Coordinates of C-alpha atoms in Angstrom, one line a residue:
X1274 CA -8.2 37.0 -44.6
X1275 CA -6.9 39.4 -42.1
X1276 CA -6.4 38.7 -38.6
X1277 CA -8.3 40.7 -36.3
X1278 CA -6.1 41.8 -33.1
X1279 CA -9.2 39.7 -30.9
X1280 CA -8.2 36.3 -32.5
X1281 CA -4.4 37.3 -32.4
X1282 CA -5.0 37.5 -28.7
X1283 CA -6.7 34.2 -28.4
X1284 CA -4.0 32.3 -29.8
X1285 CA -1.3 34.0 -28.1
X1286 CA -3.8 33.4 -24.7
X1287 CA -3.9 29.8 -26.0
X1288 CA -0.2 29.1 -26.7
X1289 CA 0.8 31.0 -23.2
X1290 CA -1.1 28.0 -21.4
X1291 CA 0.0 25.3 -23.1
X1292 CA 3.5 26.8 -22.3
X1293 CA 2.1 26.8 -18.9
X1294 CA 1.2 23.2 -19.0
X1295 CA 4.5 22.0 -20.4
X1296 CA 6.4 23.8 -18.0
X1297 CA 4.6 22.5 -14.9
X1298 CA 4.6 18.9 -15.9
X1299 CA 8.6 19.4 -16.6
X1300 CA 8.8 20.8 -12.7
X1301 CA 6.5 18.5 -11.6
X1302 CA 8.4 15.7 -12.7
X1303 CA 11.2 16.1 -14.9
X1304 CA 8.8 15.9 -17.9
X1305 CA 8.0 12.2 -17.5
X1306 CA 5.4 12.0 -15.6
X1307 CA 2.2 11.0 -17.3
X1308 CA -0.6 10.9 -14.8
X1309 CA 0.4 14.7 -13.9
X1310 CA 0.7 15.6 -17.7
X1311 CA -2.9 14.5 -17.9
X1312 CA -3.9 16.7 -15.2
X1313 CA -2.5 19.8 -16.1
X1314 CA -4.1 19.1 -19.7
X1315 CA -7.5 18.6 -18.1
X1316 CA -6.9 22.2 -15.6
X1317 CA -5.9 23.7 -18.9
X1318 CA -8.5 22.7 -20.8
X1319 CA -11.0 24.0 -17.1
X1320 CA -9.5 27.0 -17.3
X1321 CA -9.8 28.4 -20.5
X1322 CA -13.6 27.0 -20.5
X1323 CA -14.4 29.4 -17.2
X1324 CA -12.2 32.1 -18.8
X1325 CA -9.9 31.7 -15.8
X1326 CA -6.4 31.8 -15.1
X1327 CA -4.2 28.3 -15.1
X1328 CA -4.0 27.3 -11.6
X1329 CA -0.8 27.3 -9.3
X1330 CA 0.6 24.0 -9.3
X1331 CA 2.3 23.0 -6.2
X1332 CA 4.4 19.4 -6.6
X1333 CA 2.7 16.9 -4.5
X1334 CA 4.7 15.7 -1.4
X1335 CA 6.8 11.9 -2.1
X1336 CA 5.0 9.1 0.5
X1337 CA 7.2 8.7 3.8
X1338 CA 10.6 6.0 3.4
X1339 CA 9.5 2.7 5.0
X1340 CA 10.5 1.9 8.8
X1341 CA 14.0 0.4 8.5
X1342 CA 14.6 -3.1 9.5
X1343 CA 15.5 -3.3 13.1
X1344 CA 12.8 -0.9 13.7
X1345 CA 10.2 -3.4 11.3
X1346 CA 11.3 -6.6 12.6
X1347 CA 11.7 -8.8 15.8
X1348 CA 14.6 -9.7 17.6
X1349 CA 14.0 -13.6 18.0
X1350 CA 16.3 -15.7 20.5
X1351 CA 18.1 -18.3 19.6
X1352 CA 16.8 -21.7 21.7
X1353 CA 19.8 -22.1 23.8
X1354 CA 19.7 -26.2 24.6
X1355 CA 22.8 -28.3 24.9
X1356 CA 22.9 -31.6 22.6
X1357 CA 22.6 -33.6 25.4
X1358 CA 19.0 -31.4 26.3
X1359 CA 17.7 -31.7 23.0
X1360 CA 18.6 -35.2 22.4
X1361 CA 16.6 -36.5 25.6
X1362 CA 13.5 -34.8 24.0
X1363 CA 14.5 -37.1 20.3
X1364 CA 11.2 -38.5 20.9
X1365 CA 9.5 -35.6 19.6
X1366 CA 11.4 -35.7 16.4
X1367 CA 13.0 -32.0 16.8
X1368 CA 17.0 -33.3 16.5
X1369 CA 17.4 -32.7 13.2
X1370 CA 14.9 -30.0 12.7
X1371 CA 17.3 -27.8 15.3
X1372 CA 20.2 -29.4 14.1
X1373 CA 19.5 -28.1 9.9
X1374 CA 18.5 -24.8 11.0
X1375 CA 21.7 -24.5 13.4
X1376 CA 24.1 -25.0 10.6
X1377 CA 26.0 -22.3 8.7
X1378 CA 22.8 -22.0 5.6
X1379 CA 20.0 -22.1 8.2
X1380 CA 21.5 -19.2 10.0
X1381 CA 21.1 -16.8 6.8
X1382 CA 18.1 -18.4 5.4
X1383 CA 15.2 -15.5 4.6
X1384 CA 12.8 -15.0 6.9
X1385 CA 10.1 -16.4 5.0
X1386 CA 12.1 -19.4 5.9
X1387 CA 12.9 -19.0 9.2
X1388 CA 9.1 -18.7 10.0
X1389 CA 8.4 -22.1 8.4
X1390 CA 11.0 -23.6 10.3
X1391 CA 9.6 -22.3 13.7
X1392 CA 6.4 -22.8 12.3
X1393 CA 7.7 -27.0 12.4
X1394 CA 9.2 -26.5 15.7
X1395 CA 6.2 -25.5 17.2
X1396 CA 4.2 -28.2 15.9
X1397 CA 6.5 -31.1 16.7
X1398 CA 6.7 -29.6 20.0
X1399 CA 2.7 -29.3 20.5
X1400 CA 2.1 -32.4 18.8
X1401 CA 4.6 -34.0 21.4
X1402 CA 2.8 -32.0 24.3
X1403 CA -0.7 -33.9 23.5
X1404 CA 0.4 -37.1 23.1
X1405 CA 1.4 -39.5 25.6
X1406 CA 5.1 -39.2 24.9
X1407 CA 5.5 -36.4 28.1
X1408 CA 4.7 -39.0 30.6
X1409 CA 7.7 -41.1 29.3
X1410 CA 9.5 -38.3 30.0
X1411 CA 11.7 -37.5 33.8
X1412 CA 10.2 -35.1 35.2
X1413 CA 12.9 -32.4 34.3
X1414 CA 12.7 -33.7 30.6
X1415 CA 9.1 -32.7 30.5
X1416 CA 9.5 -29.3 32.5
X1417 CA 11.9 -28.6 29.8
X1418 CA 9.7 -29.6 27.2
X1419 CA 6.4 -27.4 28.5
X1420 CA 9.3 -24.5 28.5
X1421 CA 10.3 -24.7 25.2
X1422 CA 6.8 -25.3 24.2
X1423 CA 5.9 -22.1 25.6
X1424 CA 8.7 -20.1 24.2
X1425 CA 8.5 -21.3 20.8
X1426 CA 4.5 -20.1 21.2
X1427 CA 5.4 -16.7 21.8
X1428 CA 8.3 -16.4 19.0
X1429 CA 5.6 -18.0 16.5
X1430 CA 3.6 -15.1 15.9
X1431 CA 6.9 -12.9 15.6
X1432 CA 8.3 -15.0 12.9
X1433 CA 5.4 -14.2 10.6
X1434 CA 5.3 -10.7 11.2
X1435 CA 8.9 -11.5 10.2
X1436 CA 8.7 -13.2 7.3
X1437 CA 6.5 -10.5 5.9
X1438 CA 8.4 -7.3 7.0
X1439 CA 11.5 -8.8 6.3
X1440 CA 10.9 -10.0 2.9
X1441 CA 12.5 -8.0 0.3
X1442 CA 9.3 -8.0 -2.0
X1443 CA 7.3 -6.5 0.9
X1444 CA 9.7 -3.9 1.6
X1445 CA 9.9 -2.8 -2.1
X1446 CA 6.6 -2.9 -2.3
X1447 CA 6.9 0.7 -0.8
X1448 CA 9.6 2.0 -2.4
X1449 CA 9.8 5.8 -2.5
X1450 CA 11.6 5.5 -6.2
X1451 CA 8.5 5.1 -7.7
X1452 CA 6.0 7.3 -9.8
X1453 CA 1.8 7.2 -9.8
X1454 CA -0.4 5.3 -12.0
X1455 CA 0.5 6.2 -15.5
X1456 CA -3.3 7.1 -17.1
X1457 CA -4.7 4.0 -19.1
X1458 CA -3.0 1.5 -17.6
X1459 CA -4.9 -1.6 -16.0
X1460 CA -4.1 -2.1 -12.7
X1461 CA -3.3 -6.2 -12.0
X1462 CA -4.6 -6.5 -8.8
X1463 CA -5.7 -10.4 -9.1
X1464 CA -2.2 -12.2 -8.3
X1465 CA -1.2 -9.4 -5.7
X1466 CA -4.4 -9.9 -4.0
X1467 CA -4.3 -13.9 -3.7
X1468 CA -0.8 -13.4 -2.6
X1469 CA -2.5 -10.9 0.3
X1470 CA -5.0 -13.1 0.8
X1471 CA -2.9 -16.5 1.2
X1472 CA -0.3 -14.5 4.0
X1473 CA -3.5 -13.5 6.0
X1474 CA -4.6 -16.9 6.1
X1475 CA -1.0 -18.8 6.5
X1476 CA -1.1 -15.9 9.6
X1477 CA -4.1 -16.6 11.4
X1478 CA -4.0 -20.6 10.7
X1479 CA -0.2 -21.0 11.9
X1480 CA -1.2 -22.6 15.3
X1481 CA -4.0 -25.1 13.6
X1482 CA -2.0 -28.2 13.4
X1483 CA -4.6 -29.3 10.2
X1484 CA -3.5 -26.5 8.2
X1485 CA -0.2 -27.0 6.3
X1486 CA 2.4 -24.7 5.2
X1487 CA 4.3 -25.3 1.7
X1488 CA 7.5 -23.2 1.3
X1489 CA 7.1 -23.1 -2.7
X1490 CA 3.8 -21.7 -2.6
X1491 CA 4.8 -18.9 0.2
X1492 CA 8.0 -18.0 -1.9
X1493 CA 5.5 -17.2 -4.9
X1494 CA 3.2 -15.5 -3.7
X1495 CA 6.1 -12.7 -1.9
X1496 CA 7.4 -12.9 -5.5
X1497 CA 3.8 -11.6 -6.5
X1498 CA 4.3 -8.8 -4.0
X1499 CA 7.6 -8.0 -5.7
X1500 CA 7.1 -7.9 -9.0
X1501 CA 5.5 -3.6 -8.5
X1502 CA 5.4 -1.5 -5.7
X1503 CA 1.9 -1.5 -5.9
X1504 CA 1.3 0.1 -2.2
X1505 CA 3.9 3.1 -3.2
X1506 CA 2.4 3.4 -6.8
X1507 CA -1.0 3.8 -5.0
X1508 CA 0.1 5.9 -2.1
X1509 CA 2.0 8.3 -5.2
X1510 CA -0.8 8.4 -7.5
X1511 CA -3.3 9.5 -4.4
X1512 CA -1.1 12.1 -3.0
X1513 CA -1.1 13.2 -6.7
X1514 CA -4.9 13.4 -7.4
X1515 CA -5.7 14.9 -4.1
X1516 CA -3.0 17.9 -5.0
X1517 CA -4.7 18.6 -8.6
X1518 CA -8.3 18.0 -7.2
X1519 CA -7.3 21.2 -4.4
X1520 CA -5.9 22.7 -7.7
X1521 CA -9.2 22.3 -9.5
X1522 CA -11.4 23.3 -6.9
X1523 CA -9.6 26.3 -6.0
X1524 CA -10.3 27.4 -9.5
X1525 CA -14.0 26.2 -9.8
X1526 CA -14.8 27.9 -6.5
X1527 CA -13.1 31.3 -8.0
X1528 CA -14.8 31.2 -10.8
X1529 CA -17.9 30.7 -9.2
X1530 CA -17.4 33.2 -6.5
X1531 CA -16.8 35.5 -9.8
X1532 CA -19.8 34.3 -11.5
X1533 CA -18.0 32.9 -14.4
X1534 CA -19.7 30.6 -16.6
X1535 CA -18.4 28.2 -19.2
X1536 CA -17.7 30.0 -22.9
X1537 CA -18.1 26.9 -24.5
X1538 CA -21.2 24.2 -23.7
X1539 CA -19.8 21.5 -26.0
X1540 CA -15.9 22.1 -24.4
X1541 CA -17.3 21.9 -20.7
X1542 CA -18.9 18.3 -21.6
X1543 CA -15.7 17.1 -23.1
X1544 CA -14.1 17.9 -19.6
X1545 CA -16.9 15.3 -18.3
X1546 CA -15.3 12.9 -20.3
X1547 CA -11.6 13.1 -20.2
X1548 CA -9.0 11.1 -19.1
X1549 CA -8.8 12.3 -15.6
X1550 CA -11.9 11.7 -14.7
X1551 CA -11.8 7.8 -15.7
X1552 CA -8.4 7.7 -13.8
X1553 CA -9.8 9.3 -10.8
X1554 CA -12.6 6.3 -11.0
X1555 CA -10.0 3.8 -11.7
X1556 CA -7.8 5.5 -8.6
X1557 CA -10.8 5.0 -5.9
X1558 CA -11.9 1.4 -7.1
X1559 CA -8.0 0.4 -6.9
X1560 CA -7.1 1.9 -4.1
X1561 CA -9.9 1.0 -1.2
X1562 CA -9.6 -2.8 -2.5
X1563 CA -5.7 -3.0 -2.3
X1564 CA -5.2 -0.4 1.0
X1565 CA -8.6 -2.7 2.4
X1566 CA -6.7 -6.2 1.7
X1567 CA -3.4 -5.0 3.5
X1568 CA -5.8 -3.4 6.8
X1569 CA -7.1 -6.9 7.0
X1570 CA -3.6 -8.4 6.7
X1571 CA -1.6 -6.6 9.2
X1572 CA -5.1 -7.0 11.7
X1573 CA -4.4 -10.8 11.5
X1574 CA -1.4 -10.3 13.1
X1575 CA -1.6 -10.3 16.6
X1576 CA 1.7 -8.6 16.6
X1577 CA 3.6 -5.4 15.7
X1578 CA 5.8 -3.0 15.9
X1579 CA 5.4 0.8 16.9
X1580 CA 7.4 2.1 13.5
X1581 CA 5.1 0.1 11.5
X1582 CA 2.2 1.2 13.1
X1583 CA 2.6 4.7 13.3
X1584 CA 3.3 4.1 9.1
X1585 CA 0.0 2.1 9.1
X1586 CA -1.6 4.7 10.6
X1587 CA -0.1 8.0 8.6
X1588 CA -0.5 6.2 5.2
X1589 CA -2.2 3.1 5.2
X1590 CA -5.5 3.9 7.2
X1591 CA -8.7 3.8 5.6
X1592 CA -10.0 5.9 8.2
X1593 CA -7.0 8.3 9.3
X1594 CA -8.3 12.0 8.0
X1595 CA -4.9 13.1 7.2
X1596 CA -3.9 9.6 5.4
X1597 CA -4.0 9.9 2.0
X1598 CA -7.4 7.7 1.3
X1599 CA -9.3 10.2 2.9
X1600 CA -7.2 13.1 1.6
X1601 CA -8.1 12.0 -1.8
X1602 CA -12.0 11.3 -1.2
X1603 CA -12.1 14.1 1.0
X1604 CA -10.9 16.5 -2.4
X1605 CA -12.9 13.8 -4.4
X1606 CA -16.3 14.8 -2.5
X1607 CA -15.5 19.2 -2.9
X1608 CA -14.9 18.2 -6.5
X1609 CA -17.9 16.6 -7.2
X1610 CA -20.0 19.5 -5.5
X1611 CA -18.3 22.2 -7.1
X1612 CA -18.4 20.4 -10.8
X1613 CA -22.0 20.1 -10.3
X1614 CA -23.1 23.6 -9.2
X1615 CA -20.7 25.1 -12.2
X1616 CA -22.5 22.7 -14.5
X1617 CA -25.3 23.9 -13.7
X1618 CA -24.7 27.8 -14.1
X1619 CA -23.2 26.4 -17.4
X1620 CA -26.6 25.0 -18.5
X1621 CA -28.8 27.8 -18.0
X1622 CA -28.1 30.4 -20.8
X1623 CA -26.8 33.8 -19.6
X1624 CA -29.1 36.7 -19.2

């Protein structure tokens, strides 16, 4: 059978945007990219149901580089005490505790480690402080004590902020060499969860002397943190969404302002039910669980510094209007609207 010049037209119309689509996912991101391959499939697939042209693809911005370290962490003094000092205090058991973590291997230890040993400073040295030893004590013995009491209170919440933002797992964890959610791919949030969950409690119960740390327990669940920059896969995949979702509402609210309506009924409910839209789902369930776990973490610190809260805030926020969680449900929201009304012109058959 001949073909007629009308369906010559369509397939070359047809091949010209899958060209389209292939060439965009290779600028987008060097042609491995999958969650972006699915979207321009699924703008593809919208525009030839409104009879529209493929959309203008812009590459969605990388997520900022974490602070560095000496703008993340604290500068903690070392306890400046002679032998002599610290050995009229041996009563309080702190001799050999400041005497391991003054030798050449407790000087580089990580600072997960360095917070549990001035996590066991500070408790010797408060557990000293109520009992009945300071009374045995000369007068300048006990001064000294109450001082270095008081200093090790202060350094104790720094340490933790430490021993998160200074573990190499938590730093990873928003590393800018990463790419969004591939499409079908569970998310395992359980284990990186419970590891959020146990630093937020080891944080806000480090000055109840019934609570007890274990280092084995703390090294596994950074591990946890480490094993996928979960926070920069996140941050990536919603900078991504929110890029497409302008894309795809630019086009819906063309063709609507055109009065287009879909060619195909049965091709426009397939687009209810493609891949996207189940990743966009999976995206927002995902996202405000992990993004609300770390808001609750870094509040149980009663420290921080201004870097990491000016990243907090830019990224991290829940609330934040430029952040990307409310970039994404903000593009989310339009998408629904516009999905809907087009739907319905869709549905009613054209006079």
């Amino acid at each position: 059978m001949e073909k007629t010049p009308h369906r010559l037209n369509e397939r070359f119309k047809h091949r010209h945007l899958i060209l389209l689509v292939l060439l965009a996912t290779l600028l987008s991101g060097c042609g491995n990219d999958e969650a972006d391959a699915m979207f321009a499939d699924y703008q593809q697939r919208l525009a030839t149901s409104l009879n529209m042209p493929f959309p203008e693809r812009t590459a969605p911005e990388n997520i900022a580089a974490f602070p560095n370290q000496e703008k993340r962490l604290f500068e903690l003094p070392e306890m400046r005490e002679g032998l002599r000092n610290v050995y009229a205090l041996r009563e309080c058991g702190i001799t050999n505790l400041i005497a391991r973590h003054n030798n050449s291997l407790g000087k580089v230890a990580p600072p997960s480690q360095q917070w549990l040993y001035e996590l066991a400073l500070w408790r010797r040295l408060e557990s000293c402080w109520q009992s009945d030893i300071p009374e045995q004590l000369s007068e300048e013995d006990r001064k000294r004590l109450e001082r270095l009491l008081a200093m090790k209170t202060r350094q104790l919440p720094k340490a933790s902020w430490n021993a998160l933002f200074g573990s190499s797992e938590w730093v990873s964890n928003f590393s800018r060499a990463s790419s969004p959610l591939p499409p079908g791919k569970a998310i395992e949030l359980d284990r990186p969860l419970a590891a959020i969950a146990y630093l937020r409690k080891a944080t806000r119960k480090q000055f109840d002397l019934d609570w007890q740390a274990e280092s084995s327990v703390l090294e596994n669940h950074l591990q946890a943190l480490g094993r996928e920059p979960l926070s920069a896969v996140l941050l990536r995949s919603l900078l991504l969404a929110s890029q497409r979702l302008d894309e795809i509402n630019n086009l819906l609210e063309r063709a609507w302002r055109a009065g287009k309506t879909c060619s195909d009924a049965s091709a426009w409910l397939s687009l209810s039910k493609h891949q996207a839209m189940t990743y966009l789902k999976t995206l927002d369930q995902a996202g405000s669980r992990w993004l609300a776990a770390i808001e609750k973490l870094l509040e149980a610190h009663s420290v921080t510094r201004s870097a990491v809260s000016r990243y907090r805030q830019e990224w991290l926020s829940l609330d934040n209007p430029i952040a990307p969680w409310q970039q994404f449900q903000a593009q989310r929201k339009r998408f629904e609207t516009n999905w809907r009304r087009t739907g319905e012109r869709c549905a009613r058959p054209e006079s």
